[in-house]
PDB file of C-alpha atoms in Angstrom:
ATOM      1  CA  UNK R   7     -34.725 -52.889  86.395  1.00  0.00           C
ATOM      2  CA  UNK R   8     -31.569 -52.797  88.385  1.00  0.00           C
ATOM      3  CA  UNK R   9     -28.162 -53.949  86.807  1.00  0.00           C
ATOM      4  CA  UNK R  10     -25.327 -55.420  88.286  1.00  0.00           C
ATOM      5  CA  UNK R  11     -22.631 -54.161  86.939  1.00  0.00           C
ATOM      6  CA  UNK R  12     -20.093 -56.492  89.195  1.00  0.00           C
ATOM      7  CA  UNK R  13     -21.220 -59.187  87.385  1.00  0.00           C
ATOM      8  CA  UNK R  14     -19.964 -58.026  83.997  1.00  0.00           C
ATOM      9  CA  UNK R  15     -17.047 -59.557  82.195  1.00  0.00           C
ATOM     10  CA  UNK R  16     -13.982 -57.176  82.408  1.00  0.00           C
ATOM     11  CA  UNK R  17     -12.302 -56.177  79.451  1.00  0.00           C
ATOM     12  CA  UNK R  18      -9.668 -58.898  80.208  1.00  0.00           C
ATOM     13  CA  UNK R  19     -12.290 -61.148  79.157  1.00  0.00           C
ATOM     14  CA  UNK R  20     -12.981 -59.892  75.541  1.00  0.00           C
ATOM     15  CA  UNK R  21      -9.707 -61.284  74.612  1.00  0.00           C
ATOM     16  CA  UNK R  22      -6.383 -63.355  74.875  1.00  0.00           C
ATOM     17  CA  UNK R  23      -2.872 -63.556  74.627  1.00  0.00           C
ATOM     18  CA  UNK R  24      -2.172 -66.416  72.472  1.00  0.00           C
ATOM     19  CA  UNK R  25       1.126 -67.895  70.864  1.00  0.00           C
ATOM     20  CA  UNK R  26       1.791 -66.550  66.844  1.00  0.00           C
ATOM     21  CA  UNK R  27       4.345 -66.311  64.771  1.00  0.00           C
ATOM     22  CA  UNK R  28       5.238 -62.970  63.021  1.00  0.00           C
ATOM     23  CA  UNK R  29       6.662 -62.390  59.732  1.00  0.00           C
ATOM     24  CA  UNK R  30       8.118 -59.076  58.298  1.00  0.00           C
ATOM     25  CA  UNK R  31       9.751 -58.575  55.356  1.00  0.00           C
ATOM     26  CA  UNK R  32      14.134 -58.138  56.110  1.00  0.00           C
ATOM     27  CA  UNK R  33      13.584 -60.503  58.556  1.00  0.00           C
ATOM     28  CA  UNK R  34      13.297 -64.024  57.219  1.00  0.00           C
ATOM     29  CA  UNK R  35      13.284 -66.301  60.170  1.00  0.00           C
ATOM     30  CA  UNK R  36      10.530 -64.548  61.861  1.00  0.00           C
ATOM     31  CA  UNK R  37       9.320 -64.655  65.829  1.00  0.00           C
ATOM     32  CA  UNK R  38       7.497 -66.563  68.187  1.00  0.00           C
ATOM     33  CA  UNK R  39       5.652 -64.039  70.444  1.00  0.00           C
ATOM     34  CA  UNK R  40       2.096 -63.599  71.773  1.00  0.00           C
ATOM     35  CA  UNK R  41      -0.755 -61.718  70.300  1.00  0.00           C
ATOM     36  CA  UNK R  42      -3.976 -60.142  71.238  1.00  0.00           C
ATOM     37  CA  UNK R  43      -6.718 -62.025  69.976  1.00  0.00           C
ATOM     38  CA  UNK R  44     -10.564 -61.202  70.219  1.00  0.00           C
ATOM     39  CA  UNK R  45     -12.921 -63.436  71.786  1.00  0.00           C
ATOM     40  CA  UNK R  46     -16.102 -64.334  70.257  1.00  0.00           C
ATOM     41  CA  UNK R  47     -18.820 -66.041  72.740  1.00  0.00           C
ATOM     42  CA  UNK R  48     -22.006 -67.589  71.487  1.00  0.00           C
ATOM     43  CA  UNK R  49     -24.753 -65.210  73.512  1.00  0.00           C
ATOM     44  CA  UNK R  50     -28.071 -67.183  73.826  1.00  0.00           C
ATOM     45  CA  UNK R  51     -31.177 -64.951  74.953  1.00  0.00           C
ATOM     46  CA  UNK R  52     -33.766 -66.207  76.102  1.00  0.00           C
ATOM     47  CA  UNK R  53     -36.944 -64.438  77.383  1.00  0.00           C
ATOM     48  CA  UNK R  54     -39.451 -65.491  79.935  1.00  0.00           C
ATOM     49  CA  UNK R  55     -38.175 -68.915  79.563  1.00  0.00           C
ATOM     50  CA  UNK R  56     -38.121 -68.822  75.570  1.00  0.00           C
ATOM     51  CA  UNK R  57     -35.120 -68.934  73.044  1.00  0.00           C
ATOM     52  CA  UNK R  58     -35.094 -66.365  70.977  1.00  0.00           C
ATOM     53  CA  UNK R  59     -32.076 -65.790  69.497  1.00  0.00           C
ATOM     54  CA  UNK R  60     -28.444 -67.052  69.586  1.00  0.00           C
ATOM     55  CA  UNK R  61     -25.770 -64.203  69.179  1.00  0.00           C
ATOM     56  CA  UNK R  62     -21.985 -64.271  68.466  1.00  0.00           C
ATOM     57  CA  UNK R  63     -20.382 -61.376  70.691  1.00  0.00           C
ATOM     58  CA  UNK R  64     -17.563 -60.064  72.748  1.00  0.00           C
ATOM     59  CA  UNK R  65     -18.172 -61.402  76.238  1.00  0.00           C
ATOM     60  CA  UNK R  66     -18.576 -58.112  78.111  1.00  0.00           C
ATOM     61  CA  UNK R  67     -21.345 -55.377  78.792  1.00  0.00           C
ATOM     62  CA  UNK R  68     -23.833 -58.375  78.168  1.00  0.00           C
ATOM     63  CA  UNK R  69     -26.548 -56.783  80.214  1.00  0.00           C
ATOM     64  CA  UNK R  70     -26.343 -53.451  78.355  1.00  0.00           C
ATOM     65  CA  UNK R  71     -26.922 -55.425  75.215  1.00  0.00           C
ATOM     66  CA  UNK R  72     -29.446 -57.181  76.138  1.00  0.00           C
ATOM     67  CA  UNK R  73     -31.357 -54.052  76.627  1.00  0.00           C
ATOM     68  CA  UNK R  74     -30.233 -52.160  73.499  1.00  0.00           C
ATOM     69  CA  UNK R  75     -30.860 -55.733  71.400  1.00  0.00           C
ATOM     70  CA  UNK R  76     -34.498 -55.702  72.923  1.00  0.00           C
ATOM     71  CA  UNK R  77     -35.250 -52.183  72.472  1.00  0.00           C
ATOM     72  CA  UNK R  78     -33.561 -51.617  69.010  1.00  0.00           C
ATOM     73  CA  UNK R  79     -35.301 -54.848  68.006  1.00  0.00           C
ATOM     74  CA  UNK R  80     -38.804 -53.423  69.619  1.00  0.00           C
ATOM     75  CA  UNK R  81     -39.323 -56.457  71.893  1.00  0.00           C
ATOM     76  CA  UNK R  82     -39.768 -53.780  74.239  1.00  0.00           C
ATOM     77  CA  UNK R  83     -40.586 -50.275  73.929  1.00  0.00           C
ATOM     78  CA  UNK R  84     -39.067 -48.962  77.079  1.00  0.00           C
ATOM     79  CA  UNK R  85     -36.736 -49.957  80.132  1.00  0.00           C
ATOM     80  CA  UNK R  86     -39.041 -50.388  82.696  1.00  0.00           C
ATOM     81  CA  UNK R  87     -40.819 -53.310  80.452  1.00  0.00           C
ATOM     82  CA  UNK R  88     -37.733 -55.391  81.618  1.00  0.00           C
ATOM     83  CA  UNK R  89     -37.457 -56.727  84.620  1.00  0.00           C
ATOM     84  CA  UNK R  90     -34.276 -58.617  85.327  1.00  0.00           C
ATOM     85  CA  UNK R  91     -31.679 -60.165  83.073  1.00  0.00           C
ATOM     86  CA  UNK R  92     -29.449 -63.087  84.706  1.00  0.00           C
ATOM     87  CA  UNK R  93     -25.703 -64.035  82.804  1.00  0.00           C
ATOM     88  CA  UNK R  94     -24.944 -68.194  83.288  1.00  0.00           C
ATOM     89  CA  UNK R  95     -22.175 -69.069  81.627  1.00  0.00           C
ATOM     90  CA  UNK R  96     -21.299 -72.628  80.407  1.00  0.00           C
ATOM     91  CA  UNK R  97     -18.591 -74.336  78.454  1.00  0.00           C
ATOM     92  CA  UNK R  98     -20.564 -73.639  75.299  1.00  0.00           C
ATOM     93  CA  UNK R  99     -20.694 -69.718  76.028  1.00  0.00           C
ATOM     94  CA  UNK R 100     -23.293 -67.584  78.166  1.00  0.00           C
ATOM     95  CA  UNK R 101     -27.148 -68.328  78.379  1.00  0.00           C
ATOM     96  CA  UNK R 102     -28.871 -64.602  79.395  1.00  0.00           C
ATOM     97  CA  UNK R 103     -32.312 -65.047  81.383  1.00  0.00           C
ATOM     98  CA  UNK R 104     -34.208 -62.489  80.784  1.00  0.00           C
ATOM     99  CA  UNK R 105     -37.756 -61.449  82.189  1.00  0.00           C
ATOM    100  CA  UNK R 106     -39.746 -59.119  80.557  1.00  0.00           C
ATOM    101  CA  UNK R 107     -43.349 -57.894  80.826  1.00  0.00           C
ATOM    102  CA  UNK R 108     -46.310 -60.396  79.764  1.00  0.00           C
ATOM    103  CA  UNK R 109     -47.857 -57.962  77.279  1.00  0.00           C
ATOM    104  CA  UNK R 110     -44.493 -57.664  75.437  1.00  0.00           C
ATOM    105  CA  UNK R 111     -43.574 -61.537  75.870  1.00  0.00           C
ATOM    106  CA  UNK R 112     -47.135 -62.136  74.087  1.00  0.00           C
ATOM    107  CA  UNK R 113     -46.370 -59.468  71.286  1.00  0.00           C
ATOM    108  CA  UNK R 114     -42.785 -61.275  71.263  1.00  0.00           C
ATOM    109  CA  UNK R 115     -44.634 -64.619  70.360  1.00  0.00           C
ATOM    110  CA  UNK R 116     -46.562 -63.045  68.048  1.00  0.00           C
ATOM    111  CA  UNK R 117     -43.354 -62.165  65.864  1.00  0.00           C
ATOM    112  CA  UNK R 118     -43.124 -66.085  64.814  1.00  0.00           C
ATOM    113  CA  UNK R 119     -39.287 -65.018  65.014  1.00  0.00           C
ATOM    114  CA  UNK R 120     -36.121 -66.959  65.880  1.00  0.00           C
ATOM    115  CA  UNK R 121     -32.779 -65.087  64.964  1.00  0.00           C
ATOM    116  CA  UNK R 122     -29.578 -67.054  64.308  1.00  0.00           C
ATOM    117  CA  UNK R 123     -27.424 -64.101  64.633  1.00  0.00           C
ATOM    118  CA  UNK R 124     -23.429 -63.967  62.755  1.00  0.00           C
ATOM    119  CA  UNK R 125     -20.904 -60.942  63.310  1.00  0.00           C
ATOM    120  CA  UNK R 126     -21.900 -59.245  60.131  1.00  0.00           C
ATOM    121  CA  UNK R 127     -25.663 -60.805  59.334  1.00  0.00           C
ATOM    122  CA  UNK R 128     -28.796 -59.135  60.868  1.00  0.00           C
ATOM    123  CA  UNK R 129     -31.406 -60.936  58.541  1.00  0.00           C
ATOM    124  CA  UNK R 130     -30.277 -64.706  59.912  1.00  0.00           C
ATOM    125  CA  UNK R 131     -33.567 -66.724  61.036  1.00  0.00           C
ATOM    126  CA  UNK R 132     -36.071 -64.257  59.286  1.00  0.00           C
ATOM    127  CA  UNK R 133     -39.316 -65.786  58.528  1.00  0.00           C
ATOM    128  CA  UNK R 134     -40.794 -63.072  55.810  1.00  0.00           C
ATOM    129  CA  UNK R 135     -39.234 -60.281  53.606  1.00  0.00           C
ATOM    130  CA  UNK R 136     -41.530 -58.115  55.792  1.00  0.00           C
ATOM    131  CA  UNK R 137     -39.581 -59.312  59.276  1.00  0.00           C
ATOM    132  CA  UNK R 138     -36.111 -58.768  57.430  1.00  0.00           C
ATOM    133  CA  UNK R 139     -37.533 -55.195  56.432  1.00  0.00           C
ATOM    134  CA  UNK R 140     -39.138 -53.447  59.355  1.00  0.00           C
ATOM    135  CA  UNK R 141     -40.965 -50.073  59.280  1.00  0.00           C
ATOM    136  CA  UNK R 142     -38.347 -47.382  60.253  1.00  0.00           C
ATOM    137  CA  UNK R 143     -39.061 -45.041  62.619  1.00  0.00           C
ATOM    138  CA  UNK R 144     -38.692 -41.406  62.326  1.00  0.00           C
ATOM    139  CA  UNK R 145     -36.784 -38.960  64.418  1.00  0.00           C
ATOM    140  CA  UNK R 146     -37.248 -35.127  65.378  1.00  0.00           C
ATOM    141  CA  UNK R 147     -35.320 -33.307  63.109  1.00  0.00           C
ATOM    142  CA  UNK R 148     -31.716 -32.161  64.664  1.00  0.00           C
ATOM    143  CA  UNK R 149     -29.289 -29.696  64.019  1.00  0.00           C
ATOM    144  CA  UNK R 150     -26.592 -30.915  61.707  1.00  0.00           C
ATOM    145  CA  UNK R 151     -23.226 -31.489  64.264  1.00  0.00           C
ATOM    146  CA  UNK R 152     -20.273 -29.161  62.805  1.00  0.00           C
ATOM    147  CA  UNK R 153     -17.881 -30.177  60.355  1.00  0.00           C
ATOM    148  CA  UNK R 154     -15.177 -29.228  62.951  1.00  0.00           C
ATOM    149  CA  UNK R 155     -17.785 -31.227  65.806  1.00  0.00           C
ATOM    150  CA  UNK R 156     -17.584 -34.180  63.400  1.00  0.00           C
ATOM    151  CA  UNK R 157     -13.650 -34.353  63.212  1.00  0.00           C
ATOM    152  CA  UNK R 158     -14.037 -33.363  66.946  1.00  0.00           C
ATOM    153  CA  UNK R 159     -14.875 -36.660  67.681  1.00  0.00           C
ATOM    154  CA  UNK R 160     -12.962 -38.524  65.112  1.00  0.00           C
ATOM    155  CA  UNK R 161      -9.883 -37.447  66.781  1.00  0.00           C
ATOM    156  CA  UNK R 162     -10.857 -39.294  69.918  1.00  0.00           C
ATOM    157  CA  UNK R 163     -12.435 -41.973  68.787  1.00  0.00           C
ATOM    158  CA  UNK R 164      -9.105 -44.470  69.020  1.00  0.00           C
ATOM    159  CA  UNK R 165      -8.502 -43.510  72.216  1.00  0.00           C
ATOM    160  CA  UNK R 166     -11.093 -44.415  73.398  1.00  0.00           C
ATOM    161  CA  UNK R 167     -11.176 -47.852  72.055  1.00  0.00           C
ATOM    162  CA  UNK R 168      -9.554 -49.715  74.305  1.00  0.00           C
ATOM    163  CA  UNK R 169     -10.099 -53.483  72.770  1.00  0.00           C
ATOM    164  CA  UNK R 170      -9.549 -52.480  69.330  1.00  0.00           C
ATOM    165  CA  UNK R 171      -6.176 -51.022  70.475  1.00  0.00           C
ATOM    166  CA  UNK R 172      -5.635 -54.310  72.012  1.00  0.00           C
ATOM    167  CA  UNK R 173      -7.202 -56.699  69.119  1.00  0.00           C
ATOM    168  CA  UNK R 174      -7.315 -54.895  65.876  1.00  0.00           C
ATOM    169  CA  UNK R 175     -10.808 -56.956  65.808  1.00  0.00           C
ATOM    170  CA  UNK R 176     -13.558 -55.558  67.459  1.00  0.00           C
ATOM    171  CA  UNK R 177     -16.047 -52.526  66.364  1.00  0.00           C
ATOM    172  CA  UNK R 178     -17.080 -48.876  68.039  1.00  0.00           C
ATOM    173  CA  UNK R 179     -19.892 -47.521  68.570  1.00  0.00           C
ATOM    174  CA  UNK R 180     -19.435 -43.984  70.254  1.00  0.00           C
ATOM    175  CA  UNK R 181     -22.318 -41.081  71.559  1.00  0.00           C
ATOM    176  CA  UNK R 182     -20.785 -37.758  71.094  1.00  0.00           C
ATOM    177  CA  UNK R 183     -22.358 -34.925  72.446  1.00  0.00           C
ATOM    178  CA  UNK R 184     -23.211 -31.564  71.174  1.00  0.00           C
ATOM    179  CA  UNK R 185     -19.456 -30.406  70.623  1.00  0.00           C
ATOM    180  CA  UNK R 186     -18.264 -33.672  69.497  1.00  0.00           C
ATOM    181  CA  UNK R 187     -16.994 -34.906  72.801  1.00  0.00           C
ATOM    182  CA  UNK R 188     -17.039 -38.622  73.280  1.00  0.00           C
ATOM    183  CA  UNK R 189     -19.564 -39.426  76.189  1.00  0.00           C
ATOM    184  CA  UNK R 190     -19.555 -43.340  76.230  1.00  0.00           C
ATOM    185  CA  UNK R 191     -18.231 -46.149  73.712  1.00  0.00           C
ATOM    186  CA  UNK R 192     -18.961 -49.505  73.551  1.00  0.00           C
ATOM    187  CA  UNK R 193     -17.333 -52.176  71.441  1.00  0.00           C
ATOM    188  CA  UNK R 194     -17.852 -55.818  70.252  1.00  0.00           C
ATOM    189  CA  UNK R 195     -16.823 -58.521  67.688  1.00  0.00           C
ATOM    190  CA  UNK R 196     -19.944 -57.417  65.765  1.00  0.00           C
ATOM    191  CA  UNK R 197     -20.919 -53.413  64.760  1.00  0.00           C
ATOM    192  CA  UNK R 198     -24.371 -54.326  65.529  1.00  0.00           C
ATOM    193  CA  UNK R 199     -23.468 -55.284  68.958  1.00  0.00           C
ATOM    194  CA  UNK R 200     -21.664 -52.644  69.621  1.00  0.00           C
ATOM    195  CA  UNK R 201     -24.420 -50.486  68.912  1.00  0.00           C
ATOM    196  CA  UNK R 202     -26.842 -52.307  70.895  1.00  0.00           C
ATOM    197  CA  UNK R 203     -24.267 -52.380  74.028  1.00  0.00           C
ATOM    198  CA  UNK R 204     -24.634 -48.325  73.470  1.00  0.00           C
ATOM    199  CA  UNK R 205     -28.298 -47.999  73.039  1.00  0.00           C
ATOM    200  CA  UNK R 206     -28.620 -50.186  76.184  1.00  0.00           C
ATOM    201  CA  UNK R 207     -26.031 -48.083  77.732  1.00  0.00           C
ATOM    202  CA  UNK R 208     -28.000 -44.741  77.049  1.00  0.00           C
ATOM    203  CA  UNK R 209     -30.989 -45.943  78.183  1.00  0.00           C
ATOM    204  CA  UNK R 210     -29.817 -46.890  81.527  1.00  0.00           C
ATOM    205  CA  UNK R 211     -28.141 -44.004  81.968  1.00  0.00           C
ATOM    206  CA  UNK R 212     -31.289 -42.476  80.788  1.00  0.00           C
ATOM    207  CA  UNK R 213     -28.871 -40.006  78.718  1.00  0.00           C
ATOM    208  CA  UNK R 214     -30.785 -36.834  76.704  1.00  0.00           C
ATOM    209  CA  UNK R 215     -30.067 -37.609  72.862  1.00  0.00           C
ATOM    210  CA  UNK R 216     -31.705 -34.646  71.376  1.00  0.00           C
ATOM    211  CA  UNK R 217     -28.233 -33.174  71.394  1.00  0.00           C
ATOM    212  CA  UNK R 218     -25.848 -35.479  70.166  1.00  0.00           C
ATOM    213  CA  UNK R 219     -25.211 -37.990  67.713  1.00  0.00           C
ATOM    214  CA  UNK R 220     -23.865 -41.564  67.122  1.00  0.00           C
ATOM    215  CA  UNK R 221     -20.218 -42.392  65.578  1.00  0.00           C
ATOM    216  CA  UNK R 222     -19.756 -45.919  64.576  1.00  0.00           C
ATOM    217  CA  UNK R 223     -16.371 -46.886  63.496  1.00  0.00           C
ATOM    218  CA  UNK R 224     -18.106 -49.584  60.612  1.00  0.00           C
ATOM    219  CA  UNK R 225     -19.810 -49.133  57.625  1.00  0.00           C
ATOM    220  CA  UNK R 226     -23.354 -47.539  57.724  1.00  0.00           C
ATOM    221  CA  UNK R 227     -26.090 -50.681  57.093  1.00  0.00           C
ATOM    222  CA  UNK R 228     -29.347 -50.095  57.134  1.00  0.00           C
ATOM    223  CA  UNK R 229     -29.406 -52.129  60.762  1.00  0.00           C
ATOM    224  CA  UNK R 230     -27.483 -49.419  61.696  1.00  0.00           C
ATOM    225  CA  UNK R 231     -29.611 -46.869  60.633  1.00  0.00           C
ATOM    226  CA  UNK R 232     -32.564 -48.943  62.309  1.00  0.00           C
ATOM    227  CA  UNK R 233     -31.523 -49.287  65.641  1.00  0.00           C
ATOM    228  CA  UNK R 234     -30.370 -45.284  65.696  1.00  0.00           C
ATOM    229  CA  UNK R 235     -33.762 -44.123  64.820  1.00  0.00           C
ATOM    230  CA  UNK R 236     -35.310 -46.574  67.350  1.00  0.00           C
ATOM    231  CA  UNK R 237     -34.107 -44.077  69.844  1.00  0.00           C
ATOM    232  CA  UNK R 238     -34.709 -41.045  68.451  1.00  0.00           C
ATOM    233  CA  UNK R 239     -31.120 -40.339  67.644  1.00  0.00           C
ATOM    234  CA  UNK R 240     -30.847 -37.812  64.692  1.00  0.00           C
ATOM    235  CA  UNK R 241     -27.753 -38.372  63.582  1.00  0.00           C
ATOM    236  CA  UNK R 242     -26.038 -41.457  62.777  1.00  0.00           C
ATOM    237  CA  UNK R 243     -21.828 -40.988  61.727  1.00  0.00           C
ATOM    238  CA  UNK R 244     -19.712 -43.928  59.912  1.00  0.00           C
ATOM    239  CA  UNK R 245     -16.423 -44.054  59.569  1.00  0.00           C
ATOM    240  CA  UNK R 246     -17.164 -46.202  56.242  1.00  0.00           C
ATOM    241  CA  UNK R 247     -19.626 -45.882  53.623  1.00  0.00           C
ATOM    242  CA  UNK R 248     -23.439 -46.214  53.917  1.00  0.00           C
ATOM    243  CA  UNK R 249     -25.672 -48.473  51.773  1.00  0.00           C
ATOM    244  CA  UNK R 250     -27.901 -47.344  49.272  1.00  0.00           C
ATOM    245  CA  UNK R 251     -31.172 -48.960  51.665  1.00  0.00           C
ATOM    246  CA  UNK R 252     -29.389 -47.190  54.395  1.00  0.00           C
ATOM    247  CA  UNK R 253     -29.893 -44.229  52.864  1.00  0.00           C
ATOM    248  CA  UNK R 254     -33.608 -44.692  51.587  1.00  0.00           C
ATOM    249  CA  UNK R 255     -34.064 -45.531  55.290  1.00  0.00           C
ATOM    250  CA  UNK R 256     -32.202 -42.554  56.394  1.00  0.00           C
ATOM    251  CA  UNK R 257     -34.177 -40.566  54.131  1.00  0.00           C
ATOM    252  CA  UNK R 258     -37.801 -41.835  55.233  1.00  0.00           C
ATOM    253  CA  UNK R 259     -36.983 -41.259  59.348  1.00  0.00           C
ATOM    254  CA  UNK R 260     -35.407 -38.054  58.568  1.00  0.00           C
ATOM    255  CA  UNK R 261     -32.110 -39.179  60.299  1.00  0.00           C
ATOM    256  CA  UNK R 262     -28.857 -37.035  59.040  1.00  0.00           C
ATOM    257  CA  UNK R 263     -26.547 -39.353  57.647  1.00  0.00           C
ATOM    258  CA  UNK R 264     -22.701 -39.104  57.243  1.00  0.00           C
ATOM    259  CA  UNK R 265     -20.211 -41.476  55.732  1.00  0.00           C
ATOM    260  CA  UNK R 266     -16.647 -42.132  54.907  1.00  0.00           C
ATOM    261  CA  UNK R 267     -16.310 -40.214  58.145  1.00  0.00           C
ATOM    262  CA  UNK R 268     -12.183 -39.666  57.933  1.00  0.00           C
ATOM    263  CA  UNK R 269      -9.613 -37.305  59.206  1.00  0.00           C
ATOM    264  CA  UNK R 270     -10.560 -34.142  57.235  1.00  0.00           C
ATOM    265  CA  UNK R 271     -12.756 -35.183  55.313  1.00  0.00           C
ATOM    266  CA  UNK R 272     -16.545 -36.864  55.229  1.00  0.00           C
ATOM    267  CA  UNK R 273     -19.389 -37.441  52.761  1.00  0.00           C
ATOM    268  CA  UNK R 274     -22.922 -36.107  53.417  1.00  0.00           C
ATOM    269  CA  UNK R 275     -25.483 -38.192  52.130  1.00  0.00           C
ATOM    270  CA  UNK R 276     -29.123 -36.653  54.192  1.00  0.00           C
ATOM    271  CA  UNK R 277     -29.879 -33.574  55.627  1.00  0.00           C
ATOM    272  CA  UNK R 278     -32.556 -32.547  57.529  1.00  0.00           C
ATOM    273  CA  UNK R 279     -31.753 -29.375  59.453  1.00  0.00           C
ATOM    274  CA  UNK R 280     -34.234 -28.019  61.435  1.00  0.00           C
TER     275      UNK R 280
END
């Protein structure tokens, strides 16, 4: 599959300047000025023809999370088993055309599945407590990254998010590598979004994770966890606080999981050092 990446909505795109009024406190008439305000684009994918599921999103890196949505979501199991994705954007937001292999369109149709997908809700449209639920995958056991790694790549993790600098609105999702370094970030109205824009981002890029791990800048769900050990990622970071089925999950893939990932500080909650 080849990706254009000229066709991708620019950052400009995720957001816009609209009129507000601001209050502050010693200054009782306020002001009229303009603010930076995330957009949030019904995504509609549909495969081989087929709606499949309809996603709220920031409009940009749509074709890298396409391919982290369909991978994370094992609709397909590798790359190559997509074969083009076409954006077409209407008044109503952006229909994504995707063509994937026949063997994985037929296991696709199997799933009886049709996601209605919010900003925070990854169980919407969920036919069966065993859909909402799936098996979790387990990863190779990595080395546990540094404390001084981990606050490493805290320290660059605004920096490097350009819309949330912009919006105040939008999540991270980061890959650090083996020193903490920040490789590549993606961001969207929705943290689960933003961590399929990265997994589809990685596997273009065909990027080695067996050194490395993720840093999300939400809490730690156990979607998050999930998608993470769908590609053999070993260590998942949150800035906020995992959930207990996070954790169970974490536990079962043996993926090391850290929360409440602040400056100096952050809470272990699995470890599974080689």
């Amino acid at each position: 599959m080849s990706l254009t990446r000229d066709d991708e909505p620019k950052l400009q795109a995720s957001f816009q300047s609209l009129p507000v009024y601001f209050w502050e406190q010693g200054n009782d008439k306020g002001q009229d000025q303009f603010d930076n305000i995330a957009e949030e684009v019904a995504i509609a994918l549909v495969y081989n023809g087929i709606s499949h599921a309809v996603m709220m999103a920031s409009p940009a890196n749509l074709q890298e999370f396409c391919l982290g949505f369909s991978l994370s979501e094992g609709i397909i199991n590798n790359a190559s088993e997509m074969y083009d994705i076409e954006l077409v954007p209407s008044e109503k937001g952006i229909e994504v055309r995707i063509e994937i292999s026949s063997q994985r369109m037929m296991s696709l149709k199997s799933l009886r599945r049709s996601l209605t997908g919010r900003t925070g809700c990854g169980l919407c449209g969920s036919e069966s407590l065993e859909q909402a639920i799936r098996p979790i995958k387990s990863v190779i056991p990595q080395v546990l990254p540094s404390s001084l790694v981990i606050q490493h790549a805290l320290s660059q993790l605004s920096e490097h998010q350009k819309l949330q600098s912009l919006t105040g609105a939008v999540h991270g999702a980061a890959w650090c590598d083996g020193v903490g370094d920040i490789m590549l970030l993606r961001e969207d109205v929705g943290r689960h979004n933003a961590l399929d824009k990265l997994i589809g981002a990685l596997a273009l890029l065909k990027t080695n994770t067996d050194n490395g791990f993720v840093l999300i800048s939400s809490r730690a769900s156990y979607e998050m966890v999930q998608k993470v050990t769908s590609m053999n990622i070993a260590t998942l970071v949150a800035v906020s606080a995992p959930t207990a089925l996070a954790i169970k999950l974490a536990t079962q893939a043996k993926l090391n999981l850290i929360g409440f990932a602040r400056p100096s500080r952050h809470t272990l909650y699995t470890n599974f050092n080689k």
